[in-house]
Amino acid sequence: MKITYNLSNCSADIVSKNNMTRKEFLKICGLLGIIVPFNASCIARSLLNNISNKFEGKVTIIGAGAGGLSAGYLLDQLGIDFEILEASSNFGGRMKINTNFAEFPIPLGAEWIETKCEIFSEILNDESVHLDVKTIKDTPDYKFINSSWYNFYEIYIVPRILEKIVFNSVVKKIDYSEEKISILTSQGLKVADKVIVSVPLKILQVGDIEFIPDLSKKKQSVIKNAQIWDGFKAFFEFSNKFYDSGFEKIIENSNAGQKIFYDASFGQNSDNNIIGLFAVGSAVGKYNSLSKSQLKDVVLKELDMLFSNQATINYKKHLCHNWNKEPFIKGGYLSDYADWKDVRRLGESVENKVYFAGGEYTDGENWVSVHTAALSAKRAVDEIFNNTEYNKT
Ligand SMILES: Cc1cc2nc3c(=O)[nH]c(=O)nc-3n(C[C@H](O)[C@H](O)[C@H](O)COP(=O)(O)OP(=O)(O)OC[C@H]3O[C@@H](n4cnc5c(N)ncnc54)[C@H](O)[C@@H]3O)c2cc1C
């Protein structure tokens, strides 16, 4: 029997008291049969039911990652005028993939589905869409089979909104002091009634976007003091499979960071033997400054130690991706150990004009991932459409 507890007020306290990540806490809830209230479905219903409050202005979304794309898609469903300003020349942000390295897409950022697979229809918010997403259980999460989060957005979300994305448009300033909001970009000035900020938190932390007037002192302080982990991934291909299928070896897991070696080809229809290296936070440290060939030597040495000297002799090729060096990302993501009250404040809207959506702007109960970015977009669009307020602390 499943028991429903109302955990929305107490869960974060339990998490911090036990030095447990929000992710671990939610997984334990799943094991115990405790259902954490899932606000997003209520939001989805209210989004489409309350047509009478329909907002009729223009929304500008900044950033075409999971948060920004989801927000655009939902605004499109509601018939609201919008555009997405994206600094780089592609959509997807931290869902980026490499398609040349292996027979399946290599996820340079988001890889696992860190929730139930019903999330796909929840993100699409449209029961008529025929979904064909193949996944495999990769305990405790799921993985895409020969696909990725990027491909999910590419197939189901982007075609509907592609013409609304303005690429190579770097936002530098958001002036919300007047009734209309002015947005200064590398391509000139834009005007909107509402703005959804969906850039990585690090972009705000380093001050790449100026707000006029300044954001509140409290919000500025949370942004400034947020611990944003570095982010790094590498993939090594080998001629022989000298490791167990689906292995995962946790090398480091602390409140300063995480490092894992794992079977990156697990569940894929492929003969490629690929080991992945996932590192965030302090675990990225030594990899940050290495050249590609230095990285090869360092990682092969580590793998030789784990696998009785089998790595170096079976090595074929490798690739790496350092998220700290991406000019419009500048890091990995907000620490899993961030205080829930701070996370909630990051997601709070400002003066019914500036809204936040993305992995780092959740309701406080969630950690940074693709699905939480999508759900935060639902919340932001609902706030705009229904003039509701979430996350007020
Ligand atoms: C190494 C790593 C591994 C991860 N693994 C997983 C995983 O397994 N599963 C999972 O669910 N999640 C994972 N995540 C987290 C997930 O990738 C993110 O939570 C999610 O993709 C964030 O989406 P977003 O829209 O908030 O931000 P982003 O995807 O970062 O998108 C923000 C966009 O804003 C643009 N931008 C930045 N500055 C400007 C500007 N000034 N003007 C205009 N545009 C701008 C950027 O170019 C970018 O496209 C991982 C992340 C990393 C780094």
Short mmCIF file of C-alpha atoms and ligand atoms in Angstrom, two decimals:
data_model
loop_
_atom_site.label_atom_id
_atom_site.label_comp_id
_atom_site.label_asym_id
_atom_site.label_seq_id
_atom_site.Cartn_x
_atom_site.Cartn_y
_atom_site.Cartn_z
CA MET A 1 0.00 0.00 0.00
CA LYS A 2 1.31 3.45 -0.84
CA ILE A 3 0.94 6.13 1.80
CA THR A 4 0.77 9.78 0.84
CA TYR A 5 2.42 12.16 3.27
CA ASN A 6 2.44 15.87 2.87
CA LEU A 7 6.17 16.37 2.78
CA SER A 8 6.37 19.70 1.07
CA ASN A 9 7.27 21.59 4.24
CA CYS A 10 9.36 19.08 6.10
CA SER A 11 11.33 17.17 3.50
CA ALA A 12 14.04 19.72 3.00
CA ASP A 13 14.64 19.91 6.76
CA ILE A 14 14.99 16.14 6.93
CA VAL A 15 17.41 16.30 4.04
CA SER A 16 19.63 18.92 5.61
CA LYS A 17 19.53 17.39 9.10
CA ASN A 18 20.70 14.04 7.80
CA ASN A 19 23.29 15.48 5.44
CA MET A 20 21.48 13.72 2.62
CA THR A 21 21.09 15.13 -0.87
CA ARG A 22 17.59 16.00 -2.07
CA LYS A 23 18.09 13.31 -4.69
CA GLU A 24 18.91 10.64 -2.11
CA PHE A 25 15.97 11.73 0.04
CA LEU A 26 13.48 11.41 -2.80
CA LYS A 27 14.86 8.01 -3.72
CA ILE A 28 14.46 6.82 -0.14
CA CYS A 29 10.85 8.07 -0.25
CA GLY A 30 10.35 5.90 -3.32
CA LEU A 31 11.77 2.84 -1.56
CA LEU A 32 9.53 3.43 1.47
CA GLY A 33 6.46 3.91 -0.69
CA ILE A 34 6.10 7.54 0.35
CA ILE A 35 4.70 9.78 -2.33
CA VAL A 36 6.13 13.26 -2.47
CA PRO A 37 3.50 15.66 -3.82
CA PHE A 38 4.21 16.34 -7.46
CA ASN A 39 3.02 19.87 -8.08
CA ALA A 40 3.72 19.86 -11.79
CA SER A 41 0.62 17.90 -12.81
CA CYS A 42 -1.58 20.34 -10.90
CA ILE A 43 0.24 23.14 -12.68
CA ALA A 44 -0.33 21.49 -16.06
CA ARG A 45 -4.05 21.21 -15.36
CA SER A 46 -4.34 24.80 -14.20
CA LEU A 47 -2.38 25.92 -17.25
CA LEU A 48 -4.91 24.68 -19.71
CA ASN A 49 -8.12 25.01 -17.68
CA ASN A 50 -8.03 28.64 -16.81
CA ILE A 51 -8.27 30.19 -20.24
CA SER A 52 -10.23 33.21 -18.94
CA ASN A 53 -7.10 34.74 -17.36
CA LYS A 54 -5.19 34.49 -20.58
CA PHE A 55 -2.14 36.72 -20.69
CA GLU A 56 -1.82 38.51 -24.00
CA GLY A 57 1.57 40.21 -23.99
CA LYS A 58 4.93 39.09 -25.29
CA VAL A 59 7.35 36.86 -23.36
CA THR A 60 11.08 36.77 -24.01
CA ILE A 61 12.93 33.68 -22.83
CA ILE A 62 16.67 33.87 -22.27
CA GLY A 63 18.46 30.58 -22.97
CA ALA A 64 17.46 27.56 -25.09
CA GLY A 65 18.33 24.75 -22.68
CA ALA A 66 15.77 22.37 -21.20
CA GLY A 67 14.17 25.16 -19.15
CA GLY A 68 13.94 27.72 -21.95
CA LEU A 69 12.79 25.24 -24.60
CA SER A 70 10.12 23.82 -22.27
CA ALA A 71 8.88 27.32 -21.46
CA GLY A 72 8.66 28.20 -25.16
CA TYR A 73 6.84 24.98 -25.97
CA LEU A 74 4.23 25.60 -23.24
CA LEU A 75 3.74 29.22 -24.28
CA ASP A 76 3.21 28.00 -27.82
CA GLN A 77 0.55 25.56 -26.57
CA LEU A 78 -1.19 28.47 -24.89
CA GLY A 79 -0.98 30.68 -27.98
CA ILE A 80 1.18 33.28 -26.24
CA ASP A 81 3.62 35.39 -28.27
CA PHE A 82 7.24 34.63 -27.34
CA GLU A 83 10.81 34.39 -28.56
CA ILE A 84 13.88 32.64 -27.21
CA LEU A 85 17.24 34.42 -27.20
CA GLU A 86 20.09 31.91 -27.21
CA ALA A 87 23.72 33.01 -26.90
CA SER A 88 25.24 30.03 -28.69
CA SER A 89 24.58 28.63 -32.15
CA ASN A 90 22.62 25.59 -30.93
CA PHE A 91 19.80 24.69 -28.57
CA GLY A 92 20.09 22.21 -25.73
CA GLY A 93 22.59 23.81 -23.33
CA ARG A 94 23.76 21.18 -20.85
CA MET A 95 22.00 18.40 -22.82
CA LYS A 96 24.69 18.63 -25.52
CA ILE A 97 25.68 15.36 -27.25
CA ASN A 98 28.51 14.10 -29.45
CA THR A 99 27.40 12.03 -32.44
CA ASN A 100 30.80 11.17 -33.97
CA PHE A 101 32.43 9.19 -31.21
CA ALA A 102 30.26 6.08 -30.98
CA GLU A 103 27.34 4.27 -32.62
CA PHE A 104 25.04 5.98 -30.13
CA PRO A 105 24.87 9.62 -29.00
CA ILE A 106 27.36 10.42 -26.25
CA PRO A 107 25.75 12.65 -23.60
CA LEU A 108 28.34 15.26 -22.67
CA GLY A 109 26.07 16.62 -19.93
CA ALA A 110 22.64 15.21 -18.96
CA GLU A 111 22.62 11.43 -19.40
CA TRP A 112 20.26 9.72 -16.94
CA ILE A 113 16.51 10.11 -16.52
CA GLU A 114 16.45 10.85 -12.83
CA THR A 115 12.75 10.22 -12.35
CA LYS A 116 9.95 8.02 -13.63
CA CYS A 117 9.59 7.66 -17.40
CA GLU A 118 6.04 9.08 -17.32
CA ILE A 119 7.87 12.39 -17.16
CA PHE A 120 8.03 12.54 -20.96
CA SER A 121 4.29 12.97 -21.40
CA GLU A 122 4.24 15.32 -18.45
CA ILE A 123 6.83 17.54 -20.16
CA LEU A 124 4.89 17.44 -23.42
CA ASN A 125 1.63 18.30 -21.66
CA ASP A 126 -0.30 16.90 -24.61
CA GLU A 127 -1.86 13.45 -24.46
CA SER A 128 -2.30 13.31 -28.22
CA VAL A 129 1.45 13.15 -28.90
CA HIS A 130 2.57 9.63 -29.74
CA LEU A 131 5.71 9.00 -27.72
CA ASP A 132 8.39 6.57 -28.84
CA VAL A 133 11.18 6.83 -26.27
CA LYS A 134 13.15 3.67 -25.49
CA THR A 135 14.72 3.47 -22.06
CA ILE A 136 16.47 0.96 -19.84
CA LYS A 137 16.70 0.77 -16.06
CA ASP A 138 20.18 1.78 -14.95
CA THR A 139 19.75 1.59 -11.19
CA PRO A 140 18.70 3.80 -9.55
CA ASP A 141 17.83 5.87 -12.66
CA TYR A 142 16.88 5.15 -16.27
CA LYS A 143 18.89 5.67 -19.45
CA PHE A 144 17.89 6.36 -23.02
CA ILE A 145 18.62 3.58 -25.51
CA ASN A 146 20.50 4.93 -28.54
CA SER A 147 19.06 8.34 -27.76
CA SER A 148 19.41 11.14 -25.22
CA TRP A 149 17.67 14.04 -23.49
CA TYR A 150 18.94 16.23 -26.35
CA ASN A 151 17.23 13.95 -28.89
CA PHE A 152 13.99 13.99 -26.90
CA TYR A 153 13.90 17.79 -27.12
CA GLU A 154 15.08 17.74 -30.74
CA ILE A 155 12.22 15.44 -31.77
CA TYR A 156 9.29 16.45 -29.59
CA ILE A 157 9.83 20.05 -28.50
CA VAL A 158 12.06 21.99 -30.88
CA PRO A 159 10.24 21.48 -34.24
CA ARG A 160 7.25 23.31 -32.81
CA ILE A 161 9.25 26.37 -31.72
CA LEU A 162 12.44 26.44 -33.80
CA GLU A 163 11.48 29.56 -35.73
CA LYS A 164 11.07 31.43 -32.44
CA ILE A 165 14.68 30.81 -31.38
CA VAL A 166 17.15 33.60 -32.14
CA PHE A 167 20.63 32.04 -32.07
CA ASN A 168 23.92 33.87 -31.37
CA SER A 169 21.99 36.43 -29.35
CA VAL A 170 23.85 37.10 -26.09
CA VAL A 171 21.73 38.89 -23.50
CA LYS A 172 23.71 41.48 -21.55
CA LYS A 173 21.14 43.60 -19.74
CA ILE A 174 17.51 43.30 -18.58
CA ASP A 175 15.88 46.62 -17.72
CA TYR A 176 12.55 46.02 -16.01
CA SER A 177 12.24 49.51 -14.50
CA GLU A 178 9.47 50.56 -16.94
CA GLU A 179 6.20 48.86 -17.82
CA LYS A 180 7.80 47.33 -20.91
CA ILE A 181 10.98 45.37 -20.34
CA SER A 182 14.05 46.26 -22.44
CA ILE A 183 16.52 43.47 -23.18
CA LEU A 184 19.92 44.45 -24.51
CA THR A 185 21.50 41.72 -26.64
CA SER A 186 24.57 41.36 -28.85
CA GLN A 187 22.14 41.77 -31.77
CA GLY A 188 20.41 44.90 -30.48
CA LEU A 189 17.51 45.85 -28.24
CA LYS A 190 14.39 43.71 -27.66
CA VAL A 191 11.19 44.65 -25.85
CA ALA A 192 8.86 42.34 -23.92
CA ASP A 193 6.11 42.32 -21.30
CA LYS A 194 7.60 39.44 -19.32
CA VAL A 195 11.02 37.79 -19.28
CA ILE A 196 11.88 34.22 -18.36
CA VAL A 197 15.54 33.93 -17.36
CA SER A 198 16.75 30.43 -18.14
CA VAL A 199 20.52 30.75 -18.16
CA PRO A 200 22.82 28.71 -15.89
CA LEU A 201 23.11 30.17 -12.40
CA LYS A 202 26.84 30.66 -12.92
CA ILE A 203 26.06 33.20 -15.67
CA LEU A 204 24.17 35.29 -13.11
CA GLN A 205 26.81 34.70 -10.43
CA VAL A 206 29.62 36.12 -12.57
CA GLY A 207 27.45 39.08 -13.56
CA ASP A 208 27.20 38.40 -17.28
CA ILE A 209 23.64 39.77 -17.23
CA GLU A 210 22.94 43.13 -15.60
CA PHE A 211 19.53 43.77 -14.06
CA ILE A 212 18.01 47.25 -13.86
CA PRO A 213 16.93 47.82 -11.15
CA ASP A 214 19.23 45.47 -9.23
CA LEU A 215 17.64 42.24 -8.02
CA SER A 216 16.70 42.32 -4.33
CA LYS A 217 19.57 42.14 -1.85
CA LYS A 218 18.35 38.71 -0.66
CA LYS A 219 18.26 37.30 -4.18
CA GLN A 220 21.66 38.78 -5.02
CA SER A 221 23.11 37.28 -1.87
CA VAL A 222 21.80 33.78 -2.68
CA ILE A 223 23.14 34.03 -6.23
CA LYS A 224 26.53 35.26 -5.03
CA ASN A 225 26.92 32.62 -2.32
CA ALA A 226 25.56 29.63 -4.23
CA GLN A 227 28.02 26.75 -4.45
CA ILE A 228 28.15 25.85 -8.13
CA TRP A 229 30.00 22.64 -8.83
CA ASP A 230 32.44 22.33 -11.71
CA GLY A 231 31.31 19.81 -14.35
CA PHE A 232 33.41 17.38 -16.39
CA LYS A 233 32.82 14.21 -18.39
CA ALA A 234 35.11 11.96 -20.42
CA PHE A 235 34.53 8.83 -22.48
CA PHE A 236 37.14 6.16 -23.26
CA GLU A 237 36.69 3.48 -25.91
CA PHE A 238 38.43 0.11 -25.56
CA SER A 239 38.99 -2.80 -27.94
CA ASN A 240 37.91 -5.36 -25.33
CA LYS A 241 35.33 -5.37 -22.60
CA PHE A 242 37.45 -6.05 -19.51
CA TYR A 243 34.79 -4.80 -17.08
CA ASP A 244 31.36 -6.02 -15.98
CA SER A 245 28.38 -4.91 -18.02
CA GLY A 246 26.62 -1.98 -16.37
CA PHE A 247 29.32 -1.46 -13.74
CA GLU A 248 29.41 1.75 -11.75
CA LYS A 249 32.36 2.54 -9.51
CA ILE A 250 31.89 5.49 -7.19
CA ILE A 251 35.31 6.98 -6.55
CA GLU A 252 34.18 10.03 -4.61
CA ASN A 253 30.81 11.08 -3.16
CA SER A 254 30.81 13.90 -0.67
CA ASN A 255 29.21 17.28 -0.18
CA ALA A 256 32.15 18.72 -2.12
CA GLY A 257 31.61 16.68 -5.27
CA GLN A 258 31.25 13.31 -6.97
CA LYS A 259 33.30 11.14 -9.27
CA ILE A 260 32.12 7.95 -10.94
CA PHE A 261 33.46 5.56 -13.58
CA TYR A 262 30.69 3.63 -15.34
CA ASP A 263 29.80 1.48 -18.32
CA ALA A 264 28.69 4.18 -20.78
CA SER A 265 27.56 1.71 -23.48
CA PHE A 266 25.29 -0.17 -21.09
CA GLY A 267 21.96 -0.97 -22.76
CA GLN A 268 22.92 0.56 -26.10
CA ASN A 269 22.61 -1.45 -29.30
CA SER A 270 26.31 -1.22 -29.97
CA ASP A 271 29.56 -3.19 -29.87
CA ASN A 272 31.45 -0.11 -28.65
CA ASN A 273 33.13 -0.70 -25.29
CA ILE A 274 33.02 2.70 -23.63
CA ILE A 275 33.75 3.69 -20.05
CA GLY A 276 32.44 7.06 -18.89
CA LEU A 277 33.94 9.36 -16.29
CA PHE A 278 31.50 11.69 -14.52
CA ALA A 279 33.01 14.31 -12.23
CA VAL A 280 31.43 17.30 -10.51
CA GLY A 281 32.61 19.72 -7.83
CA SER A 282 35.98 19.17 -6.22
CA ALA A 283 36.38 15.89 -8.12
CA VAL A 284 36.94 17.87 -11.33
CA GLY A 285 40.00 19.59 -9.80
CA LYS A 286 42.92 17.81 -11.37
CA TYR A 287 41.24 17.26 -14.76
CA ASN A 288 40.59 21.00 -15.25
CA SER A 289 44.07 21.90 -16.36
CA LEU A 290 45.03 18.77 -18.34
CA SER A 291 45.50 18.69 -22.10
CA LYS A 292 43.66 15.93 -23.97
CA SER A 293 46.76 13.71 -24.09
CA GLN A 294 47.63 14.34 -20.42
CA LEU A 295 44.05 13.39 -19.54
CA LYS A 296 44.48 10.15 -21.44
CA ASP A 297 47.53 9.20 -19.36
CA VAL A 298 45.95 10.17 -16.05
CA VAL A 299 42.63 8.40 -16.62
CA LEU A 300 44.16 5.26 -18.10
CA LYS A 301 46.39 5.01 -15.03
CA GLU A 302 43.34 5.27 -12.78
CA LEU A 303 41.49 2.63 -14.79
CA ASP A 304 44.54 0.34 -14.87
CA MET A 305 44.50 0.41 -11.07
CA LEU A 306 40.81 -0.52 -11.03
CA PHE A 307 40.98 -3.18 -13.75
CA SER A 308 44.30 -5.01 -13.37
CA ASN A 309 46.17 -3.02 -16.03
CA GLN A 310 43.63 -3.77 -18.74
CA ALA A 311 42.85 -0.16 -19.71
CA THR A 312 46.08 1.00 -21.34
CA ILE A 313 46.55 -2.12 -23.46
CA ASN A 314 42.94 -1.98 -24.73
CA TYR A 315 42.75 1.80 -25.28
CA LYS A 316 41.34 3.00 -28.64
CA LYS A 317 40.33 6.68 -28.25
CA HIS A 318 38.76 9.18 -25.89
CA LEU A 319 36.93 12.48 -25.71
CA CYS A 320 36.28 14.90 -22.88
CA HIS A 321 34.02 17.81 -22.15
CA ASN A 322 34.79 20.51 -19.61
CA TRP A 323 31.62 22.48 -18.80
CA ASN A 324 33.60 25.15 -16.98
CA LYS A 325 35.13 26.17 -20.31
CA GLU A 326 31.81 26.60 -22.15
CA PRO A 327 31.47 30.40 -22.48
CA PHE A 328 27.71 30.45 -21.86
CA ILE A 329 27.57 27.73 -19.18
CA LYS A 330 30.77 28.30 -17.15
CA GLY A 331 30.33 25.42 -14.71
CA GLY A 332 28.54 22.17 -13.91
CA TYR A 333 25.53 22.84 -11.73
CA LEU A 334 24.35 23.98 -8.32
CA SER A 335 25.61 21.67 -5.56
CA ASP A 336 23.22 18.85 -4.59
CA TYR A 337 23.67 20.07 -1.02
CA ALA A 338 22.36 23.61 -1.56
CA ASP A 339 19.93 24.73 1.12
CA TRP A 340 16.31 24.29 -0.05
CA LYS A 341 15.35 27.81 1.07
CA ASP A 342 18.08 29.29 -1.10
CA VAL A 343 17.06 27.16 -4.05
CA ARG A 344 13.49 28.32 -3.65
CA ARG A 345 14.59 31.94 -3.57
CA LEU A 346 16.53 31.45 -6.83
CA GLY A 347 13.29 30.42 -8.52
CA GLU A 348 11.21 33.31 -7.19
CA SER A 349 9.83 35.72 -9.76
CA VAL A 350 10.50 39.44 -9.52
CA GLU A 351 7.75 42.08 -9.64
CA ASN A 352 5.54 39.97 -11.92
CA LYS A 353 7.97 40.78 -14.71
CA VAL A 354 11.06 38.60 -14.44
CA TYR A 355 10.60 34.84 -14.01
CA PHE A 356 13.15 32.03 -13.65
CA ALA A 357 13.10 28.55 -15.20
CA GLY A 358 15.83 25.94 -15.38
CA GLY A 359 17.72 23.31 -13.46
CA GLU A 360 18.82 25.76 -10.80
CA TYR A 361 15.47 27.50 -10.36
CA THR A 362 13.31 24.74 -8.94
CA ASP A 363 10.79 24.74 -6.10
CA GLY A 364 13.50 23.90 -3.58
CA GLU A 365 12.53 20.25 -3.23
CA ASN A 366 14.40 19.20 -6.33
CA TRP A 367 18.00 18.92 -7.45
CA VAL A 368 19.40 20.10 -10.79
CA SER A 369 18.35 17.89 -13.70
CA VAL A 370 16.57 18.06 -17.02
CA HIS A 371 13.14 17.09 -15.78
CA THR A 372 13.29 19.60 -12.93
CA ALA A 373 14.27 22.29 -15.44
CA ALA A 374 11.20 21.36 -17.49
CA LEU A 375 8.92 21.38 -14.45
CA SER A 376 10.22 24.76 -13.33
CA ALA A 377 9.31 26.06 -16.80
CA LYS A 378 5.74 24.85 -16.20
CA ARG A 379 5.68 26.77 -12.96
CA ALA A 380 7.00 29.96 -14.60
CA VAL A 381 4.53 29.75 -17.50
CA ASP A 382 1.70 29.10 -15.08
CA GLU A 383 2.72 32.16 -13.06
CA ILE A 384 2.61 34.30 -16.19
CA PHE A 385 -0.54 32.81 -17.65
CA ASN A 386 -2.62 32.64 -14.49
CA ASN A 387 -0.93 35.47 -12.62
CA THR A 388 -0.20 33.06 -9.78
CA GLU A 389 2.82 33.17 -7.49
CA TYR A 390 4.97 30.24 -6.43
CA ASN A 391 8.06 30.00 -4.31
CA LYS A 392 7.45 33.14 -2.26
CA THR A 393 9.59 32.82 0.87
C1 LIG B 1 28.24 17.03 -16.26
C2 LIG B 1 26.74 17.10 -16.12
C3 LIG B 1 26.02 15.94 -16.00
C4 LIG B 1 24.63 16.00 -15.85
N1 LIG B 1 23.92 14.83 -15.80
C5 LIG B 1 22.57 14.88 -15.76
C6 LIG B 1 21.81 13.68 -15.87
O1 LIG B 1 22.36 12.59 -15.99
N2 LIG B 1 20.45 13.79 -15.85
C7 LIG B 1 19.82 14.99 -15.75
O2 LIG B 1 18.57 15.03 -15.76
N3 LIG B 1 20.52 16.14 -15.66
C8 LIG B 1 21.87 16.12 -15.66
N4 LIG B 1 22.59 17.27 -15.63
C9 LIG B 1 21.88 18.53 -15.37
C10 LIG B 1 21.15 19.02 -16.62
O3 LIG B 1 22.02 18.97 -17.71
C11 LIG B 1 20.70 20.46 -16.38
O4 LIG B 1 19.97 20.55 -15.18
C12 LIG B 1 19.78 20.99 -17.45
O5 LIG B 1 20.20 20.59 -18.73
C13 LIG B 1 19.76 22.49 -17.29
O6 LIG B 1 18.90 23.09 -18.21
P1 LIG B 1 18.74 24.66 -18.16
O7 LIG B 1 17.78 25.03 -19.21
O8 LIG B 1 18.50 25.11 -16.78
O9 LIG B 1 20.20 25.26 -18.49
P2 LIG B 1 21.16 25.02 -19.72
O10 LIG B 1 20.95 23.71 -20.34
O11 LIG B 1 22.52 25.35 -19.24
O12 LIG B 1 20.69 26.11 -20.80
C14 LIG B 1 20.95 27.48 -20.60
C15 LIG B 1 21.13 28.13 -21.97
O13 LIG B 1 21.33 29.53 -21.74
C16 LIG B 1 22.23 30.00 -22.73
N5 LIG B 1 22.80 31.28 -22.24
C17 LIG B 1 23.72 31.47 -21.29
N6 LIG B 1 23.98 32.78 -21.15
C18 LIG B 1 23.19 33.43 -22.03
C19 LIG B 1 23.00 34.81 -22.35
N7 LIG B 1 23.68 35.78 -21.72
N8 LIG B 1 22.12 35.13 -23.32
C20 LIG B 1 21.42 34.17 -23.97
N9 LIG B 1 21.57 32.84 -23.70
C21 LIG B 1 22.44 32.49 -22.74
C22 LIG B 1 23.24 28.88 -22.84
O14 LIG B 1 23.95 28.94 -24.06
C23 LIG B 1 22.36 27.64 -22.74
O15 LIG B 1 21.95 27.16 -24.00
C24 LIG B 1 23.98 17.25 -15.81
C25 LIG B 1 24.71 18.43 -15.94
C26 LIG B 1 26.09 18.36 -16.10
C27 LIG B 1 26.86 19.63 -16.26
#
